[in-house]
mmCIF file of C-alpha atoms in Angstrom:
data_model
loop_
_atom_site.group_PDB
_atom_site.id
_atom_site.type_symbol
_atom_site.label_atom_id
_atom_site.label_comp_id
_atom_site.label_asym_id
_atom_site.label_seq_id
_atom_site.Cartn_x
_atom_site.Cartn_y
_atom_site.Cartn_z
ATOM 1 C CA ASP A 1 -3.059 -3.102 -19.814
ATOM 2 C CA ALA A 2 0.424 -2.326 -18.499
ATOM 3 C CA GLY A 3 -0.752 -1.610 -14.970
ATOM 4 C CA VAL A 4 1.120 0.888 -12.833
ATOM 5 C CA THR A 5 4.693 1.387 -13.998
ATOM 6 C CA GLN A 6 7.478 3.049 -12.063
ATOM 7 C CA SER A 7 10.964 4.120 -13.053
ATOM 8 C CA PRO A 8 13.717 3.596 -12.303
ATOM 9 C CA THR A 9 13.563 0.273 -10.446
ATOM 10 C CA HIS A 10 16.706 0.931 -8.448
ATOM 11 C CA LEU A 11 18.630 4.084 -7.651
ATOM 12 C CA ILE A 12 21.668 4.957 -5.567
ATOM 13 C CA LYS A 13 22.180 8.559 -4.498
ATOM 14 C CA THR A 14 24.555 10.415 -2.222
ATOM 15 C CA ARG A 15 23.403 12.221 0.883
ATOM 16 C CA GLY A 16 22.423 15.807 0.082
ATOM 17 C CA GLN A 17 21.527 15.085 -3.535
ATOM 18 C CA GLN A 18 18.100 15.361 -5.122
ATOM 19 C CA VAL A 19 16.109 12.562 -6.763
ATOM 20 C CA THR A 20 13.087 12.279 -9.049
ATOM 21 C CA LEU A 21 10.982 9.151 -9.282
ATOM 22 C CA ARG A 22 8.359 8.588 -11.957
ATOM 23 C CA CYS A 23 5.026 6.808 -12.138
ATOM 24 C CA SER A 24 2.568 6.044 -14.924
ATOM 25 C CA PRO A 25 -0.874 5.076 -13.641
ATOM 26 C CA LYS A 26 -2.998 2.187 -14.756
ATOM 27 C CA SER A 27 -5.048 2.987 -17.844
ATOM 28 C CA GLY A 28 -8.255 4.819 -16.925
ATOM 29 C CA HIS A 29 -7.044 5.968 -13.507
ATOM 30 C CA ASP A 30 -6.871 9.658 -12.645
ATOM 31 C CA THR A 31 -5.343 9.665 -9.153
ATOM 32 C CA VAL A 32 -1.807 8.883 -8.070
ATOM 33 C CA SER A 33 -0.643 8.299 -4.505
ATOM 34 C CA TRP A 34 2.910 7.835 -3.277
ATOM 35 C CA TYR A 35 4.014 5.694 -0.339
ATOM 36 C CA GLN A 36 7.354 5.154 1.373
ATOM 37 C CA GLN A 37 8.141 1.669 2.667
ATOM 38 C CA ALA A 38 11.178 1.344 4.897
ATOM 39 C CA LEU A 39 12.724 -2.092 5.268
ATOM 40 C CA GLY A 40 10.546 -4.372 7.371
ATOM 41 C CA GLN A 41 7.788 -1.767 7.712
ATOM 42 C CA GLY A 42 4.442 -1.130 6.108
ATOM 43 C CA PRO A 43 4.028 1.583 3.481
ATOM 44 C CA GLN A 44 3.516 5.133 4.763
ATOM 45 C CA PHE A 45 1.398 7.600 2.805
ATOM 46 C CA ILE A 46 3.347 10.553 1.417
ATOM 47 C CA PHE A 47 0.782 12.409 -0.714
ATOM 48 C CA GLN A 48 -1.887 12.076 -3.362
ATOM 49 C CA TYR A 49 -2.429 13.925 -6.630
ATOM 50 C CA TYR A 50 -5.639 14.446 -8.545
ATOM 51 C CA GLU A 51 -6.316 16.980 -11.303
ATOM 52 C CA GLU A 52 -2.673 18.033 -11.087
ATOM 53 C CA GLU A 53 -3.058 19.186 -7.491
ATOM 54 C CA GLU A 54 -1.890 17.725 -4.208
ATOM 55 C CA ARG A 55 -5.091 16.634 -2.472
ATOM 56 C CA GLN A 56 -3.840 14.923 0.648
ATOM 57 C CA ARG A 57 -0.506 14.802 2.404
ATOM 58 C CA GLY A 58 0.945 12.529 5.048
ATOM 59 C CA ASN A 59 3.440 13.404 7.739
ATOM 60 C CA PHE A 60 6.439 14.055 5.488
ATOM 61 C CA PRO A 61 8.642 17.166 5.359
ATOM 62 C CA ASP A 62 8.603 19.712 2.555
ATOM 63 C CA ARG A 63 11.702 18.055 1.089
ATOM 64 C CA PHE A 64 9.195 15.668 -0.447
ATOM 65 C CA SER A 65 7.287 17.223 -3.315
ATOM 66 C CA GLY A 66 5.424 15.995 -6.320
ATOM 67 C CA HIS A 67 3.764 16.779 -9.545
ATOM 68 C CA GLN A 68 1.023 15.339 -11.705
ATOM 69 C CA PHE A 69 0.926 15.900 -15.437
ATOM 70 C CA PRO A 70 -2.111 16.269 -17.735
ATOM 71 C CA ASN A 71 -1.743 12.622 -18.810
ATOM 72 C CA TYR A 72 -2.106 11.656 -15.096
ATOM 73 C CA SER A 73 1.484 10.480 -14.724
ATOM 74 C CA SER A 74 3.322 11.722 -11.665
ATOM 75 C CA GLU A 75 6.728 12.485 -10.238
ATOM 76 C CA LEU A 76 8.010 12.351 -6.694
ATOM 77 C CA ASN A 77 10.921 14.639 -5.871
ATOM 78 C CA VAL A 78 13.034 14.429 -2.767
ATOM 79 C CA ASN A 79 15.570 17.175 -2.013
ATOM 80 C CA ALA A 80 18.545 17.151 0.354
ATOM 81 C CA LEU A 81 18.516 13.389 0.675
ATOM 82 C CA LEU A 82 19.159 11.837 4.065
ATOM 83 C CA LEU A 83 20.317 8.330 4.833
ATOM 84 C CA GLY A 84 16.878 7.730 6.357
ATOM 85 C CA ASP A 85 15.235 8.335 2.998
ATOM 86 C CA SER A 86 16.505 4.945 1.864
ATOM 87 C CA ALA A 87 13.363 2.930 1.193
ATOM 88 C CA LEU A 88 11.102 1.378 -1.396
ATOM 89 C CA TYR A 89 8.910 4.082 -2.923
ATOM 90 C CA LEU A 90 5.576 2.827 -4.138
ATOM 91 C CA CYS A 91 3.186 4.513 -6.493
ATOM 92 C CA ALA A 92 -0.499 3.603 -6.452
ATOM 93 C CA SER A 93 -3.152 4.663 -8.917
ATOM 94 C CA SER A 94 -6.918 4.714 -8.582
ATOM 95 C CA LEU A 95 -10.064 6.528 -9.556
ATOM 96 C CA TYR A 96 -10.746 9.563 -7.399
ATOM 97 C CA THR A 97 -14.404 8.621 -7.083
ATOM 98 C CA ALA A 98 -13.793 5.718 -4.698
ATOM 99 C CA GLY A 99 -11.620 3.313 -6.652
ATOM 100 C CA VAL A 100 -9.329 0.530 -5.516
ATOM 101 C CA ALA A 101 -5.623 1.379 -5.412
ATOM 102 C CA PHE A 102 -3.293 -0.590 -7.676
ATOM 103 C CA PHE A 103 0.411 -0.502 -6.871
ATOM 104 C CA GLY A 104 3.489 -0.473 -9.031
ATOM 105 C CA GLN A 105 6.582 -2.562 -8.365
ATOM 106 C CA GLY A 106 8.286 0.315 -6.627
ATOM 107 C CA THR A 107 11.595 2.155 -6.861
ATOM 108 C CA ARG A 108 14.290 1.040 -4.440
ATOM 109 C CA LEU A 109 16.204 4.168 -3.364
ATOM 110 C CA THR A 110 19.477 3.787 -1.507
ATOM 111 C CA VAL A 111 21.123 6.877 -0.041
ATOM 112 C CA VAL A 112 24.807 6.494 0.791
ATOM 113 C CA GLY B 1 -6.452 9.444 11.957
ATOM 114 C CA ASP B 2 -7.080 5.818 11.169
ATOM 115 C CA SER B 3 -4.747 3.108 12.420
ATOM 116 C CA VAL B 4 -4.415 -0.658 12.153
ATOM 117 C CA THR B 5 -3.032 -3.397 14.381
ATOM 118 C CA GLN B 6 -2.005 -6.661 12.855
ATOM 119 C CA MET B 7 -0.991 -9.931 14.368
ATOM 120 C CA GLU B 8 2.749 -9.963 14.981
ATOM 121 C CA GLY B 9 4.736 -12.215 12.741
ATOM 122 C CA PRO B 10 6.480 -14.062 11.472
ATOM 123 C CA VAL B 11 4.016 -16.903 11.026
ATOM 124 C CA THR B 12 5.333 -20.282 9.909
ATOM 125 C CA LEU B 13 2.942 -23.023 8.778
ATOM 126 C CA SER B 14 3.095 -26.337 7.019
ATOM 127 C CA GLU B 15 1.426 -26.757 3.659
ATOM 128 C CA GLU B 16 -2.345 -27.375 3.918
ATOM 129 C CA ALA B 17 -2.556 -25.830 7.386
ATOM 130 C CA PHE B 18 -5.284 -23.345 8.333
ATOM 131 C CA LEU B 19 -4.304 -19.683 8.374
ATOM 132 C CA THR B 20 -5.663 -16.804 10.422
ATOM 133 C CA ILE B 21 -4.065 -13.359 10.505
ATOM 134 C CA ASN B 22 -5.799 -11.012 12.918
ATOM 135 C CA CYS B 23 -6.423 -7.387 12.043
ATOM 136 C CA THR B 24 -8.173 -4.686 14.044
ATOM 137 C CA TYR B 25 -8.509 -1.049 13.119
ATOM 138 C CA THR B 26 -9.507 2.292 14.533
ATOM 139 C CA ALA B 27 -11.299 4.765 12.322
ATOM 140 C CA THR B 28 -13.183 8.012 12.760
ATOM 141 C CA GLY B 29 -15.452 7.285 9.825
ATOM 142 C CA TYR B 30 -16.660 4.209 8.000
ATOM 143 C CA PRO B 31 -13.624 2.958 6.123
ATOM 144 C CA SER B 32 -13.321 0.462 3.341
ATOM 145 C CA LEU B 33 -11.069 -2.427 4.381
ATOM 146 C CA PHE B 34 -8.407 -4.123 2.301
ATOM 147 C CA TRP B 35 -5.884 -6.921 2.455
ATOM 148 C CA TYR B 36 -2.795 -6.513 0.294
ATOM 149 C CA VAL B 37 -0.041 -9.071 -0.275
ATOM 150 C CA GLN B 38 3.620 -8.383 -1.029
ATOM 151 C CA TYR B 39 5.788 -11.120 -2.498
ATOM 152 C CA PRO B 40 9.563 -10.838 -2.056
ATOM 153 C CA GLY B 41 11.043 -7.969 -4.026
ATOM 154 C CA GLU B 42 7.709 -6.825 -5.408
ATOM 155 C CA GLY B 43 5.091 -4.146 -4.899
ATOM 156 C CA LEU B 44 1.722 -4.682 -3.253
ATOM 157 C CA GLN B 45 -1.088 -6.644 -4.838
ATOM 158 C CA LEU B 46 -4.710 -6.319 -3.813
ATOM 159 C CA LEU B 47 -5.868 -9.601 -2.284
ATOM 160 C CA LEU B 48 -9.429 -8.748 -1.259
ATOM 161 C CA LYS B 49 -11.642 -5.955 0.004
ATOM 162 C CA ALA B 50 -14.893 -5.159 1.805
ATOM 163 C CA THR B 51 -16.700 -1.852 1.787
ATOM 164 C CA LYS B 52 -19.459 -2.211 4.377
ATOM 165 C CA ALA B 53 -20.336 -4.078 7.528
ATOM 166 C CA ASP B 54 -20.790 -7.850 7.195
ATOM 167 C CA ASP B 55 -19.364 -7.851 3.670
ATOM 168 C CA LYS B 56 -17.095 -10.821 3.002
ATOM 169 C CA GLY B 57 -14.177 -10.317 0.629
ATOM 170 C CA SER B 58 -12.683 -13.399 -0.977
ATOM 171 C CA ASN B 59 -9.992 -14.264 -3.505
ATOM 172 C CA LYS B 60 -7.669 -17.227 -4.190
ATOM 173 C CA GLY B 61 -9.121 -19.129 -1.225
ATOM 174 C CA PHE B 62 -8.578 -16.246 1.200
ATOM 175 C CA GLU B 63 -11.534 -14.689 3.015
ATOM 176 C CA ALA B 64 -12.121 -11.797 5.406
ATOM 177 C CA THR B 65 -15.353 -10.408 6.863
ATOM 178 C CA TYR B 66 -15.905 -6.745 7.768
ATOM 179 C CA ARG B 67 -16.915 -6.776 11.441
ATOM 180 C CA LYS B 68 -17.921 -3.255 12.387
ATOM 181 C CA GLU B 69 -18.934 -4.140 15.945
ATOM 182 C CA THR B 70 -15.464 -5.503 16.745
ATOM 183 C CA THR B 71 -13.604 -3.269 14.221
ATOM 184 C CA SER B 72 -11.898 -6.328 12.818
ATOM 185 C CA PHE B 73 -11.077 -7.777 9.396
ATOM 186 C CA HIS B 74 -9.307 -11.068 10.044
ATOM 187 C CA LEU B 75 -7.789 -12.921 7.084
ATOM 188 C CA GLU B 76 -8.363 -16.691 6.786
ATOM 189 C CA LYS B 77 -7.484 -19.493 4.410
ATOM 190 C CA GLY B 78 -8.431 -23.091 4.894
ATOM 191 C CA SER B 79 -5.380 -24.704 3.303
ATOM 192 C CA VAL B 80 -2.222 -22.710 2.617
ATOM 193 C CA GLN B 81 0.302 -23.458 -0.109
ATOM 194 C CA VAL B 82 4.021 -22.785 -0.347
ATOM 195 C CA SER B 83 3.212 -20.133 -2.947
ATOM 196 C CA ASP B 84 1.262 -18.161 -0.302
ATOM 197 C CA SER B 85 4.526 -17.252 1.425
ATOM 198 C CA ALA B 86 4.569 -13.462 1.469
ATOM 199 C CA VAL B 87 3.924 -10.434 3.675
ATOM 200 C CA TYR B 88 0.264 -9.603 4.251
ATOM 201 C CA PHE B 89 -0.995 -6.101 5.014
ATOM 202 C CA CYS B 90 -4.364 -5.130 6.381
ATOM 203 C CA ALA B 91 -5.315 -1.565 5.462
ATOM 204 C CA PRO B 92 -8.343 0.561 6.249
ATOM 205 C CA ALA B 93 -8.847 3.378 3.800
ATOM 206 C CA GLU B 94 -9.766 6.832 5.031
ATOM 207 C CA ARG B 95 -12.588 8.207 2.974
ATOM 208 C CA SER B 96 -11.477 11.725 2.188
ATOM 209 C CA GLY B 97 -11.632 12.064 -1.543
ATOM 210 C CA SER B 98 -9.896 9.094 -3.044
ATOM 211 C CA GLU B 99 -9.091 6.531 -0.431
ATOM 212 C CA LYS B 100 -5.843 6.936 1.509
ATOM 213 C CA LEU B 101 -4.601 3.586 2.779
ATOM 214 C CA VAL B 102 -3.255 3.203 6.302
ATOM 215 C CA PHE B 103 -0.881 0.258 6.700
ATOM 216 C CA GLY B 104 0.469 -1.559 9.713
ATOM 217 C CA LYS B 105 3.786 -3.389 9.777
ATOM 218 C CA GLY B 106 2.437 -6.421 7.993
ATOM 219 C CA THR B 107 2.584 -10.108 8.836
ATOM 220 C CA LYS B 108 5.187 -12.293 7.204
ATOM 221 C CA LEU B 109 3.917 -15.767 6.355
ATOM 222 C CA THR B 110 6.218 -18.658 5.509
ATOM 223 C CA VAL B 111 4.665 -21.930 4.337
ATOM 224 C CA ASN B 112 6.900 -24.990 4.393
ATOM 225 C CA PRO B 113 6.317 -28.049 2.181
#
């Protein structure tokens, strides 16, 4: 079992650009959640996808959007990047019916 | 919404010392409670969990008991090792569909030989 895999591991983007991060959930999981972890802080919930729909959303602007595919994998898109978007982006997968969340290694995004 | 307050770090201990990291939470419902650990440069790993009052979660020598009356979930280990050096996060999970985790700032633990 490969666990939760995220790509890329590191990314450098310029302010104003757009970025797409990818996540493959753990085998058997149907729900993907995304978190943003700024340096020295705890992860903050961005949103959660189940059955290809956004089910819950945290306090993030519309610049943050996502998608879930029929194979349960997911993408996180961020438009009009700001310097403050620099963070570790974590993907977590679980079962929608009350499962434990398993995290990937994260994507380190640096906006310059 | 739910929130969590963790003991401020950093915490520095000698090997074989006793560890306690305090965690209290506020929740509108009856959350599940989790401890996650993050080693340097890595994602989060589930350490232990408890889903109802008085449940004790345990793993790798770490323990935490779900105390509903005091809304606490303190993490303990009787004898820490250098390899336990990491950041520890307490997280209640809001029960609205699949569980949404609410994290605090975490507690950084350094164990010296």
